Amino acid sequence: MADEDVATRAPESDINIQTVENAEQSVFAGDSKAQEGASMGEHCVTDRPTPAGEIPTGEMSKLGGVDVYVSKPSNYPHSPSKFLLLLTGGTGLKSANNQLQADKYASEGFLVVMPDQFEGDTAPNSVNATLVEEHPSFIEQVKLRVAEAAKSFTIDMWLAKHTPEKVLPLLHKVIEGAKEEFADAIANGGGIYGVGYCFGAKYILILAGEHPDTVAWGQVAPKDEEEGVVKHAPVIKAGAIAHGTMVMKEDIEAVKVPMYMACVEDDPLFSAEVVQAGREALEKNGVEHEIQTYSGVPHGFAVLGDYEDRKIKESQSQAFGQMLGWIQGH
């Protein structure tokens, strides 16, 4: 750094500069660790503005002792419906946008159950990046980066509390409860359909896979999968996911039911390498699938919410149509 830079830099920035340099080693959208799928980005933990004039129409309930949001077709139970499990990103059960997303599927004839995967502990909100535009000075940008680093650490700590070992038992409780309360819808559809966004996408993939019984319940895979290891069959009959986070190629390799994946070009949270490895595994295993990559959109674009960019709005609508069409066709 030049001497004049040192002379003109504010005293408090000495610590901040070092913190920013350290922050670049943290797990955050766009950094090297994030590309390993270890964390979540801004769009996984914050909601876009809710579309004007739209109000959720479903209701809060419980299934298997777990809080759920239930959205039913207007003519249910007088007309047959199919059962859909919807898993959200980090904004969770009480997000108006997530509830409206559930309502959209319900309006197409699905009885939708959206469980609280986080037991009320939704993801911490991310930093508002627009501060860079409003306060473009060097010091303000440093402060923003420090705040991002702190938020990244907070998100990683949150993720450490919401592992498959914690989440999958909750989902199984909801599914078992649904088999009793909504047996008609499950029977009418010939099984359970699943859609997942961001955080929830990984769990739709797991529920769509064949796993050793321990893995199916979120525990560590057995070291030796010899004779006698009990295999847990897929829970859902078909699934669709959008811009998954923390997805590993092993999650996709285990999938045994028809699967649609909406991906984002150059997405550090769901890398092209993982997507390609998953594609090859699905082809090798003879699993019906479709993978569509959207360009010029951010991670999280498919979650309902208002954008000014026309391309993002159109892609969001297209992704919903593709996901809906996939589960309707299976």
mmCIF file of N, CA, C and O in Angstrom, residues 9-28 125-129 131-132 135 137-155:
data_model
loop_
_atom_site.group_PDB
_atom_site.id
_atom_site.type_symbol
_atom_site.label_atom_id
_atom_site.label_comp_id
_atom_site.label_asym_id
_atom_site.label_seq_id
_atom_site.Cartn_x
_atom_site.Cartn_y
_atom_site.Cartn_z
ATOM 1 N N ARG A 9 -5.924 7.158 5.249
ATOM 2 C CA ARG A 9 -6.891 6.159 5.659
ATOM 3 C C ARG A 9 -7.354 6.429 7.080
ATOM 4 O O ARG A 9 -6.560 6.774 7.946
ATOM 5 N N ALA A 10 -8.647 6.249 7.333
ATOM 6 C CA ALA A 10 -9.170 6.455 8.679
ATOM 7 C C ALA A 10 -8.568 5.446 9.642
ATOM 8 O O ALA A 10 -8.337 4.287 9.277
ATOM 9 N N PRO A 11 -8.284 5.839 10.922
ATOM 10 C CA PRO A 11 -7.627 4.948 11.873
ATOM 11 C C PRO A 11 -8.361 3.632 12.062
ATOM 12 O O PRO A 11 -7.728 2.586 12.175
ATOM 13 N N GLU A 12 -9.719 3.674 12.130
ATOM 14 C CA GLU A 12 -10.427 2.436 12.426
ATOM 15 C C GLU A 12 -10.346 1.432 11.296
ATOM 16 O O GLU A 12 -10.623 0.239 11.478
ATOM 17 N N SER A 13 -9.915 1.866 10.108
ATOM 18 C CA SER A 13 -9.915 0.954 8.984
ATOM 19 C C SER A 13 -8.754 -0.024 9.029
ATOM 20 O O SER A 13 -8.733 -0.987 8.277
ATOM 21 N N ASP A 14 -7.744 0.211 9.884
ATOM 22 C CA ASP A 14 -6.647 -0.742 9.984
ATOM 23 C C ASP A 14 -7.153 -2.126 10.347
ATOM 24 O O ASP A 14 -6.794 -3.126 9.731
ATOM 25 N N ILE A 15 -8.029 -2.183 11.340
ATOM 26 C CA ILE A 15 -8.576 -3.458 11.762
ATOM 27 C C ILE A 15 -9.530 -3.989 10.697
ATOM 28 O O ILE A 15 -9.535 -5.164 10.370
ATOM 29 N N ASN A 16 -10.308 -3.080 10.120
ATOM 30 C CA ASN A 16 -11.303 -3.514 9.147
ATOM 31 C C ASN A 16 -10.674 -4.132 7.907
ATOM 32 O O ASN A 16 -11.202 -5.082 7.353
ATOM 33 N N ILE A 17 -9.543 -3.554 7.443
ATOM 34 C CA ILE A 17 -8.888 -4.093 6.261
ATOM 35 C C ILE A 17 -8.456 -5.523 6.519
ATOM 36 O O ILE A 17 -8.654 -6.413 5.707
ATOM 37 N N GLN A 18 -7.843 -5.767 7.703
ATOM 38 C CA GLN A 18 -7.418 -7.115 8.024
ATOM 39 C C GLN A 18 -8.615 -8.052 8.121
ATOM 40 O O GLN A 18 -8.576 -9.194 7.675
ATOM 41 N N THR A 19 -9.715 -7.534 8.690
ATOM 42 C CA THR A 19 -10.913 -8.355 8.828
ATOM 43 C C THR A 19 -11.475 -8.729 7.471
ATOM 44 O O THR A 19 -11.919 -9.850 7.253
ATOM 45 N N VAL A 20 -11.453 -7.769 6.539
ATOM 46 C CA VAL A 20 -11.941 -8.048 5.197
ATOM 47 C C VAL A 20 -11.078 -9.102 4.528
ATOM 48 O O VAL A 20 -11.566 -10.021 3.876
ATOM 49 N N GLU A 21 -9.736 -8.988 4.699
ATOM 50 C CA GLU A 21 -8.862 -9.977 4.095
ATOM 51 C C GLU A 21 -9.154 -11.361 4.649
ATOM 52 O O GLU A 21 -9.171 -12.348 3.925
ATOM 53 N N ASN A 22 -9.392 -11.428 5.967
ATOM 54 C CA ASN A 22 -9.747 -12.708 6.574
ATOM 55 C C ASN A 22 -11.114 -13.168 6.105
ATOM 56 O O ASN A 22 -11.360 -14.360 5.943
ATOM 57 N N ALA A 23 -12.010 -12.203 5.909
ATOM 58 C CA ALA A 23 -13.377 -12.545 5.508
ATOM 59 C C ALA A 23 -13.404 -13.254 4.170
ATOM 60 O O ALA A 23 -14.275 -14.064 3.897
ATOM 61 N N GLU A 24 -12.400 -12.946 3.321
ATOM 62 C CA GLU A 24 -12.390 -13.558 2.007
ATOM 63 C C GLU A 24 -12.143 -15.060 2.075
ATOM 64 O O GLU A 24 -12.312 -15.769 1.107
ATOM 65 N N GLN A 25 -11.717 -15.533 3.259
ATOM 66 C CA GLN A 25 -11.550 -16.962 3.438
ATOM 67 C C GLN A 25 -12.812 -17.612 3.984
ATOM 68 O O GLN A 25 -12.874 -18.813 4.189
ATOM 69 N N SER A 26 -13.846 -16.838 4.270
ATOM 70 C CA SER A 26 -15.051 -17.379 4.884
ATOM 71 C C SER A 26 -15.944 -18.048 3.862
ATOM 72 O O SER A 26 -15.728 -17.958 2.662
ATOM 73 N N VAL A 27 -16.967 -18.713 4.368
ATOM 74 C CA VAL A 27 -17.913 -19.391 3.494
ATOM 75 C C VAL A 27 -19.021 -18.415 3.141
ATOM 76 O O VAL A 27 -19.892 -18.126 3.944
ATOM 77 N N PHE A 28 -19.001 -17.880 1.943
ATOM 78 C CA PHE A 28 -20.010 -16.906 1.528
ATOM 79 C C PHE A 28 -20.183 -17.006 0.032
ATOM 80 O O PHE A 28 -19.279 -17.446 -0.681
ATOM 81 N N ASN A 125 -30.986 -12.898 8.434
ATOM 82 C CA ASN A 125 -31.052 -12.094 7.215
ATOM 83 C C ASN A 125 -29.660 -11.687 6.772
ATOM 84 O O ASN A 125 -28.780 -11.411 7.575
ATOM 85 N N SER A 126 -29.489 -11.632 5.465
ATOM 86 C CA SER A 126 -28.190 -11.244 4.933
ATOM 87 C C SER A 126 -28.059 -9.732 4.850
ATOM 88 O O SER A 126 -29.018 -8.991 5.020
ATOM 89 N N VAL A 127 -26.836 -9.274 4.562
ATOM 90 C CA VAL A 127 -26.548 -7.850 4.467
ATOM 91 C C VAL A 127 -27.178 -7.250 3.225
ATOM 92 O O VAL A 127 -27.244 -7.891 2.181
ATOM 93 N N ASN A 128 -27.667 -6.027 3.339
ATOM 94 C CA ASN A 128 -28.263 -5.340 2.201
ATOM 95 C C ASN A 128 -27.169 -4.767 1.312
ATOM 96 O O ASN A 128 -26.545 -3.760 1.636
ATOM 97 N N ALA A 129 -26.936 -5.410 0.183
ATOM 98 C CA ALA A 129 -25.843 -5.010 -0.701
ATOM 99 C C ALA A 129 -26.070 -3.657 -1.344
ATOM 100 O O ALA A 129 -25.138 -3.058 -1.880
ATOM 101 N N LEU A 131 -26.341 -1.006 0.033
ATOM 102 C CA LEU A 131 -25.599 0.007 0.776
ATOM 103 C C LEU A 131 -24.356 0.450 0.016
ATOM 104 O O LEU A 131 -23.890 1.573 0.159
ATOM 105 N N VAL A 132 -23.806 -0.437 -0.801
ATOM 106 C CA VAL A 132 -22.626 -0.080 -1.581
ATOM 107 C C VAL A 132 -22.969 1.040 -2.555
ATOM 108 O O VAL A 132 -22.193 1.970 -2.760
ATOM 109 N N HIS A 135 -23.786 4.241 -0.369
ATOM 110 C CA HIS A 135 -22.620 4.778 0.340
ATOM 111 C C HIS A 135 -21.365 4.187 -0.298
ATOM 112 O O HIS A 135 -20.760 3.258 0.234
ATOM 113 N N SER A 137 -18.343 5.116 -0.602
ATOM 114 C CA SER A 137 -17.012 5.463 -0.137
ATOM 115 C C SER A 137 -16.243 4.207 0.263
ATOM 116 O O SER A 137 -16.813 3.166 0.582
ATOM 117 N N PHE A 138 -14.941 4.335 0.270
ATOM 118 C CA PHE A 138 -14.070 3.210 0.614
ATOM 119 C C PHE A 138 -14.405 2.662 1.991
ATOM 120 O O PHE A 138 -14.548 1.449 2.172
ATOM 121 N N ILE A 139 -14.551 3.530 2.968
ATOM 122 C CA ILE A 139 -14.818 3.091 4.336
ATOM 123 C C ILE A 139 -16.152 2.365 4.421
ATOM 124 O O ILE A 139 -16.276 1.326 5.074
ATOM 125 N N GLU A 140 -17.172 2.882 3.742
ATOM 126 C CA GLU A 140 -18.484 2.232 3.788
ATOM 127 C C GLU A 140 -18.429 0.844 3.153
ATOM 128 O O GLU A 140 -19.064 -0.092 3.625
ATOM 129 N N GLN A 141 -17.658 0.741 2.085
ATOM 130 C CA GLN A 141 -17.532 -0.570 1.456
ATOM 131 C C GLN A 141 -16.793 -1.538 2.361
ATOM 132 O O GLN A 141 -17.129 -2.731 2.431
ATOM 133 N N VAL A 142 -15.780 -1.052 3.057
ATOM 134 C CA VAL A 142 -15.069 -1.898 4.022
ATOM 135 C C VAL A 142 -16.015 -2.363 5.113
ATOM 136 O O VAL A 142 -16.053 -3.543 5.482
ATOM 137 N N LYS A 143 -16.815 -1.430 5.627
ATOM 138 C CA LYS A 143 -17.757 -1.785 6.687
ATOM 139 C C LYS A 143 -18.755 -2.834 6.195
ATOM 140 O O LYS A 143 -19.140 -3.744 6.931
ATOM 141 N N LEU A 144 -19.186 -2.684 4.945
ATOM 142 C CA LEU A 144 -20.135 -3.639 4.391
ATOM 143 C C LEU A 144 -19.507 -5.021 4.306
ATOM 144 O O LEU A 144 -20.126 -6.020 4.662
ATOM 145 N N ARG A 145 -18.252 -5.075 3.856
ATOM 146 C CA ARG A 145 -17.578 -6.361 3.748
ATOM 147 C C ARG A 145 -17.395 -7.002 5.126
ATOM 148 O O ARG A 145 -17.530 -8.223 5.267
ATOM 149 N N VAL A 146 -17.088 -6.206 6.117
ATOM 150 C CA VAL A 146 -16.961 -6.737 7.476
ATOM 151 C C VAL A 146 -18.300 -7.282 7.945
ATOM 152 O O VAL A 146 -18.388 -8.365 8.542
ATOM 153 N N ALA A 147 -19.369 -6.545 7.654
ATOM 154 C CA ALA A 147 -20.707 -7.007 8.033
ATOM 155 C C ALA A 147 -21.053 -8.295 7.300
ATOM 156 O O ALA A 147 -21.660 -9.201 7.870
ATOM 157 N N GLU A 148 -20.661 -8.381 6.026
ATOM 158 C CA GLU A 148 -20.908 -9.601 5.265
ATOM 159 C C GLU A 148 -20.173 -10.786 5.886
ATOM 160 O O GLU A 148 -20.708 -11.893 5.970
ATOM 161 N N ALA A 149 -18.931 -10.536 6.307
ATOM 162 C CA ALA A 149 -18.152 -11.616 6.921
ATOM 163 C C ALA A 149 -18.820 -12.098 8.198
ATOM 164 O O ALA A 149 -18.918 -13.304 8.450
ATOM 165 N N ALA A 150 -19.291 -11.153 8.997
ATOM 166 C CA ALA A 150 -19.973 -11.519 10.240
ATOM 167 C C ALA A 150 -21.256 -12.277 9.940
ATOM 168 O O ALA A 150 -21.588 -13.267 10.605
ATOM 169 N N LYS A 151 -21.988 -11.817 8.925
ATOM 170 C CA LYS A 151 -23.227 -12.488 8.565
ATOM 171 C C LYS A 151 -22.945 -13.882 8.008
ATOM 172 O O LYS A 151 -23.676 -14.841 8.289
ATOM 173 N N SER A 152 -21.866 -13.999 7.233
ATOM 174 C CA SER A 152 -21.486 -15.301 6.707
ATOM 175 C C SER A 152 -21.235 -16.284 7.840
ATOM 176 O O SER A 152 -21.698 -17.427 7.809
ATOM 177 N N PHE A 153 -20.506 -15.828 8.841
ATOM 178 C CA PHE A 153 -20.228 -16.690 9.990
ATOM 179 C C PHE A 153 -21.520 -17.078 10.692
ATOM 180 O O PHE A 153 -21.706 -18.229 11.085
ATOM 181 N N THR A 154 -22.431 -16.116 10.820
ATOM 182 C CA THR A 154 -23.712 -16.394 11.477
ATOM 183 C C THR A 154 -24.521 -17.423 10.693
ATOM 184 O O THR A 154 -25.128 -18.326 11.274
ATOM 185 N N ILE A 155 -24.528 -17.300 9.367
ATOM 186 C CA ILE A 155 -25.250 -18.251 8.530
ATOM 187 C C ILE A 155 -24.641 -19.644 8.662
ATOM 188 O O ILE A 155 -25.362 -20.642 8.766
#
